[in-house]
Amino acid sequence: MKAMIFAAGRGERMRPLTDTCPKPLLKVRGRPLIVWHVLNLVRAGITEIVINHAHLGHMIEEELGDGSKYGAQIAYSHEETALETAGGIANAMHLLGDEPFVAVSGDIYCPYFDFEQVEDVLHDKDMWGNPYPADKRDVCWLYLTPNPWHNPEGDFALNMYSVSNEGTPKWNFANIGVYRPEMFAAIKPGEKVRIGGLMREYADRGQVGGEVYEGEWVNVGTVAQLDELNAPLAKKAKA
């Protein structure tokens, strides 16, 4: 399985820090956000990684290189302007291949997420070994979290591993998902498209699975959040 890390966003809410540093390279507890993902993916045996970038993307390439220092093989998908999540995937499809892949946002902090669990979540056959018709099998598998302060209403309901747009309680999408390439087949390379609309479309068809992740997870969206995450490190340095 291959992985994609989204790293093309501008990080407007993190300015002025992101004026001179791409958001995924901001450090949390001594390590760039994106490096936490690379290390966790490699630990799970997922070593082929695609990273898209736009704003200050050369700095990401300079920091990570070809990935060999982490035990990874990193390929880059450059975007002149950020193409959003689904657009970024479609633009990088020539690097991702024909099999399901895992994708994670480069600006979330989830140091204990176990990527080993993502490799067998999308099934082509039922429990009796019968192939699912193409219009019945899940096209993606989403990881959800309890709702954070910035998304109190949540995004999706979950019923026995089936994700839906309606129902309660609602859970927050963790920006970690496993996707089949067919989900993005209608998007042209270079087209700007968000992934949320696609998720909801397939959820209405009953083709989205998922589960709740309750480990440490933070969508690092503000300077205050970054400072809060790094506070234990700052206290240790003063001691």
CSV table of C-alpha atoms in Angstrom, one decimal:
chain,number,residue,atom,x,y,z
A,1,MET,CA,0.0,0.0,0.0
A,2,LYS,CA,1.1,3.5,-0.8
A,3,ALA,CA,0.4,6.7,1.3
A,4,MET,CA,-0.3,10.3,0.4
A,5,ILE,CA,0.4,13.2,2.8
A,6,PHE,CA,-1.4,16.4,2.0
A,7,ALA,CA,1.0,19.3,2.4
A,8,ALA,CA,-0.1,21.9,-0.2
A,9,GLY,CA,-2.2,24.2,2.1
A,10,ARG,CA,-1.2,27.8,2.8
A,11,GLY,CA,-2.0,27.7,6.5
A,12,GLU,CA,-3.5,31.2,6.7
A,13,ARG,CA,-4.5,30.9,10.3
A,14,MET,CA,-1.0,30.0,11.3
A,15,ARG,CA,0.5,33.3,9.9
A,16,PRO,CA,3.0,34.8,10.4
A,17,LEU,CA,4.7,31.5,11.1
A,18,THR,CA,3.6,30.1,7.7
A,19,ASP,CA,4.9,33.1,5.8
A,20,THR,CA,8.4,31.6,6.0
A,21,CYS,CA,7.7,28.0,6.8
A,22,PRO,CA,5.2,25.5,5.2
A,23,LYS,CA,2.7,24.5,7.9
A,24,PRO,CA,3.6,20.7,7.8
A,25,LEU,CA,7.2,21.7,8.8
A,26,LEU,CA,6.1,23.5,12.0
A,27,LYS,CA,7.5,21.5,14.9
A,28,VAL,CA,5.5,19.8,17.6
A,29,ARG,CA,7.4,18.4,20.5
A,30,GLY,CA,10.7,18.7,18.6
A,31,ARG,CA,9.7,17.2,15.3
A,32,PRO,CA,8.0,18.6,12.2
A,33,LEU,CA,4.3,17.6,11.9
A,34,ILE,CA,4.9,15.8,8.6
A,35,VAL,CA,7.8,13.8,10.0
A,36,TRP,CA,5.6,12.3,12.6
A,37,HIS,CA,3.5,10.9,9.8
A,38,VAL,CA,6.4,9.6,7.7
A,39,LEU,CA,7.9,7.8,10.7
A,40,ASN,CA,4.5,6.3,11.7
A,41,LEU,CA,3.9,5.1,8.1
A,42,VAL,CA,7.3,3.5,7.8
A,43,ARG,CA,6.9,1.8,11.2
A,44,ALA,CA,3.7,0.2,9.8
A,45,GLY,CA,5.6,-1.0,6.7
A,46,ILE,CA,4.1,1.7,4.4
A,47,THR,CA,7.3,3.1,2.8
A,48,GLU,CA,6.1,4.4,-0.6
A,49,ILE,CA,4.9,7.9,0.2
A,50,VAL,CA,3.6,10.7,-2.1
A,51,ILE,CA,3.6,14.3,-0.8
A,52,ASN,CA,1.8,17.1,-2.7
A,53,HIS,CA,3.0,20.7,-2.1
A,54,ALA,CA,2.5,24.2,-3.3
A,55,HIS,CA,3.3,27.0,-0.8
A,56,LEU,CA,7.1,26.9,0.0
A,57,GLY,CA,7.1,23.3,-1.3
A,58,HIS,CA,10.8,23.4,-2.0
A,59,MET,CA,11.4,23.6,1.8
A,60,ILE,CA,9.5,20.3,2.3
A,61,GLU,CA,11.6,18.6,-0.4
A,62,GLU,CA,14.8,20.0,1.2
A,63,GLU,CA,13.8,18.7,4.6
A,64,LEU,CA,12.6,15.3,3.6
A,65,GLY,CA,14.7,14.6,0.5
A,66,ASP,CA,14.0,11.2,-1.1
A,67,GLY,CA,12.9,9.8,2.2
A,68,SER,CA,15.8,7.4,2.6
A,69,LYS,CA,16.9,8.8,5.9
A,70,TYR,CA,13.6,7.7,7.3
A,71,GLY,CA,13.5,4.4,5.5
A,72,ALA,CA,10.9,5.7,3.0
A,73,GLN,CA,10.7,6.4,-0.7
A,74,ILE,CA,9.1,9.8,-1.2
A,75,ALA,CA,7.8,11.2,-4.4
A,76,TYR,CA,6.5,14.7,-4.8
A,77,SER,CA,3.5,16.1,-6.6
A,78,HIS,CA,4.0,19.8,-7.2
A,79,GLU,CA,1.0,22.1,-7.5
A,80,GLU,CA,1.3,25.7,-8.9
A,81,THR,CA,-1.7,26.6,-6.7
A,82,ALA,CA,-3.2,24.3,-4.1
A,83,LEU,CA,-5.8,22.0,-5.7
A,84,GLU,CA,-7.6,21.0,-2.4
A,85,THR,CA,-7.7,17.4,-1.2
A,86,ALA,CA,-9.5,15.5,-4.0
A,87,GLY,CA,-7.9,17.7,-6.7
A,88,GLY,CA,-4.5,16.9,-5.1
A,89,ILE,CA,-5.1,13.2,-5.2
A,90,ALA,CA,-6.3,13.3,-8.8
A,91,ASN,CA,-3.2,15.3,-9.8
A,92,ALA,CA,-0.9,12.7,-8.1
A,93,MET,CA,-2.7,9.6,-9.3
A,94,HIS,CA,0.1,8.7,-11.7
A,95,LEU,CA,2.3,8.3,-8.6
A,96,LEU,CA,-0.3,6.5,-6.4
A,97,GLY,CA,-1.1,3.7,-8.8
A,98,ASP,CA,-4.2,1.5,-9.1
A,99,GLU,CA,-4.6,0.1,-5.6
A,100,PRO,CA,-6.3,1.6,-2.5
A,101,PHE,CA,-4.0,4.0,-0.6
A,102,VAL,CA,-4.1,5.8,2.7
A,103,ALA,CA,-4.1,9.6,2.8
A,104,VAL,CA,-3.5,11.9,5.8
A,105,SER,CA,-3.3,15.6,6.2
A,106,GLY,CA,0.2,16.9,7.0
A,107,ASP,CA,-1.0,19.4,9.6
A,108,ILE,CA,-2.6,17.1,12.1
A,109,TYR,CA,-0.8,15.7,15.1
A,110,CYS,CA,-1.6,12.1,16.0
A,111,PRO,CA,1.6,10.5,17.2
A,112,TYR,CA,0.1,7.2,18.2
A,113,PHE,CA,-2.0,6.4,15.2
A,114,ASP,CA,-1.2,2.8,14.0
A,115,PHE,CA,-1.2,2.8,10.2
A,116,GLU,CA,-0.9,-1.0,10.2
A,117,GLN,CA,-4.7,-1.1,10.7
A,118,VAL,CA,-5.4,0.6,7.3
A,119,GLU,CA,-4.2,-2.1,5.0
A,120,ASP,CA,-7.2,-4.4,5.1
A,121,VAL,CA,-10.2,-2.1,5.7
A,122,LEU,CA,-11.5,-2.1,2.2
A,123,HIS,CA,-12.7,-5.5,1.2
A,124,ASP,CA,-13.5,-6.8,-2.2
A,125,LYS,CA,-15.3,-9.9,-0.9
A,126,ASP,CA,-17.9,-10.6,1.8
A,127,MET,CA,-17.3,-12.9,4.8
A,128,TRP,CA,-18.2,-15.9,2.7
A,129,GLY,CA,-15.7,-15.1,-0.1
A,130,ASN,CA,-18.2,-13.8,-2.6
A,131,PRO,CA,-17.1,-10.8,-4.6
A,132,TYR,CA,-18.9,-7.5,-3.9
A,133,PRO,CA,-20.5,-5.9,-6.9
A,134,ALA,CA,-18.6,-2.7,-7.8
A,135,ASP,CA,-21.6,-0.5,-6.8
A,136,LYS,CA,-21.9,-2.2,-3.3
A,137,ARG,CA,-18.3,-2.3,-2.0
A,138,ASP,CA,-16.9,0.6,0.0
A,139,VAL,CA,-14.9,3.1,-2.0
A,140,CYS,CA,-13.3,4.6,1.1
A,141,TRP,CA,-12.8,4.1,4.8
A,142,LEU,CA,-12.8,7.1,7.1
A,143,TYR,CA,-11.3,7.5,10.6
A,144,LEU,CA,-13.4,9.6,12.9
A,145,THR,CA,-12.7,11.3,16.2
A,146,PRO,CA,-14.8,12.8,19.0
A,147,ASN,CA,-15.7,16.3,18.0
A,148,PRO,CA,-13.0,18.9,18.7
A,149,TRP,CA,-13.8,22.5,19.8
A,150,HIS,CA,-13.6,23.8,16.3
A,151,ASN,CA,-16.1,21.3,14.9
A,152,PRO,CA,-18.6,20.7,17.7
A,153,GLU,CA,-21.4,19.5,15.3
A,154,GLY,CA,-19.2,16.8,13.8
A,155,ASP,CA,-19.3,15.6,10.2
A,156,PHE,CA,-20.6,12.0,9.9
A,157,ALA,CA,-22.7,9.5,11.7
A,158,LEU,CA,-21.5,5.9,12.2
A,159,ASN,CA,-23.6,2.8,12.5
A,160,MET,CA,-21.8,-0.6,12.6
A,161,TYR,CA,-18.8,0.6,10.6
A,162,SER,CA,-21.1,2.3,8.0
A,163,VAL,CA,-20.6,6.0,7.6
A,164,SER,CA,-23.7,8.2,6.8
A,165,ASN,CA,-24.6,11.8,6.4
A,166,GLU,CA,-27.7,11.6,8.6
A,167,GLY,CA,-28.1,10.4,12.2
A,168,THR,CA,-26.7,11.0,15.6
A,169,PRO,CA,-24.2,11.2,17.2
A,170,LYS,CA,-22.0,12.9,14.6
A,171,TRP,CA,-18.3,12.4,14.7
A,172,ASN,CA,-15.4,14.5,13.4
A,173,PHE,CA,-13.5,13.4,10.2
A,174,ALA,CA,-9.9,12.9,11.3
A,175,ASN,CA,-8.4,13.7,7.9
A,176,ILE,CA,-7.2,10.1,7.7
A,177,GLY,CA,-8.8,7.9,5.1
A,178,VAL,CA,-8.2,4.9,2.8
A,179,TYR,CA,-9.5,5.4,-0.8
A,180,ARG,CA,-10.0,3.5,-4.0
A,181,PRO,CA,-8.6,5.3,-7.0
A,182,GLU,CA,-11.9,5.0,-8.8
A,183,MET,CA,-13.3,7.6,-6.4
A,184,PHE,CA,-11.3,10.3,-8.2
A,185,ALA,CA,-11.6,9.0,-11.8
A,186,ALA,CA,-13.9,11.9,-12.9
A,187,ILE,CA,-11.5,14.6,-11.7
A,188,LYS,CA,-9.1,16.1,-14.2
A,189,PRO,CA,-5.5,16.6,-13.2
A,190,GLY,CA,-5.2,20.3,-12.2
A,191,GLU,CA,-8.8,20.6,-11.2
A,192,LYS,CA,-9.5,22.1,-7.8
A,193,VAL,CA,-11.9,19.8,-5.9
A,194,ARG,CA,-12.5,19.2,-2.2
A,195,ILE,CA,-12.9,15.6,-0.9
A,196,GLY,CA,-15.8,16.3,1.4
A,197,GLY,CA,-18.4,16.4,-1.4
A,198,LEU,CA,-17.2,13.1,-2.8
A,199,MET,CA,-17.4,11.5,0.7
A,200,ARG,CA,-21.0,12.6,1.2
A,201,GLU,CA,-22.0,11.5,-2.3
A,202,TYR,CA,-20.7,8.0,-1.7
A,203,ALA,CA,-22.0,7.9,1.9
A,204,ASP,CA,-25.5,8.5,0.4
A,205,ARG,CA,-24.9,5.4,-1.7
A,206,GLY,CA,-23.9,3.3,1.3
A,207,GLN,CA,-20.3,2.9,0.1
A,208,VAL,CA,-18.3,4.5,2.9
A,209,GLY,CA,-17.1,2.6,5.9
A,210,GLY,CA,-15.3,3.9,9.0
A,211,GLU,CA,-14.4,3.7,12.6
A,212,VAL,CA,-13.7,5.9,15.6
A,213,TYR,CA,-10.1,6.7,16.6
A,214,GLU,CA,-9.9,7.9,20.2
A,215,GLY,CA,-6.2,8.4,20.6
A,216,GLU,CA,-4.4,11.7,20.8
A,217,TRP,CA,-5.4,13.8,17.8
A,218,VAL,CA,-5.1,17.5,17.1
A,219,ASN,CA,-5.8,19.5,14.0
A,220,VAL,CA,-3.2,22.1,14.5
A,221,GLY,CA,-5.0,25.2,13.1
A,222,THR,CA,-3.8,28.1,15.2
A,223,VAL,CA,-0.6,29.4,16.8
A,224,ALA,CA,-2.2,29.0,20.2
A,225,GLN,CA,-2.8,25.3,19.6
A,226,LEU,CA,0.8,24.9,18.4
A,227,ASP,CA,2.1,26.6,21.6
A,228,GLU,CA,-0.2,24.5,23.8
A,229,LEU,CA,1.2,21.3,22.2
A,230,ASN,CA,4.8,22.5,22.8
A,231,ALA,CA,4.2,23.8,26.3
A,232,PRO,CA,5.4,20.6,28.0
A,233,LEU,CA,8.7,20.8,26.0
A,234,ALA,CA,9.1,24.5,27.0
A,235,LYS,CA,8.6,23.7,30.7
A,236,LYS,CA,11.2,21.0,30.5
A,237,ALA,CA,13.7,23.3,28.9
A,238,LYS,CA,13.2,25.9,31.7
A,239,ALA,CA,13.7,23.3,34.5
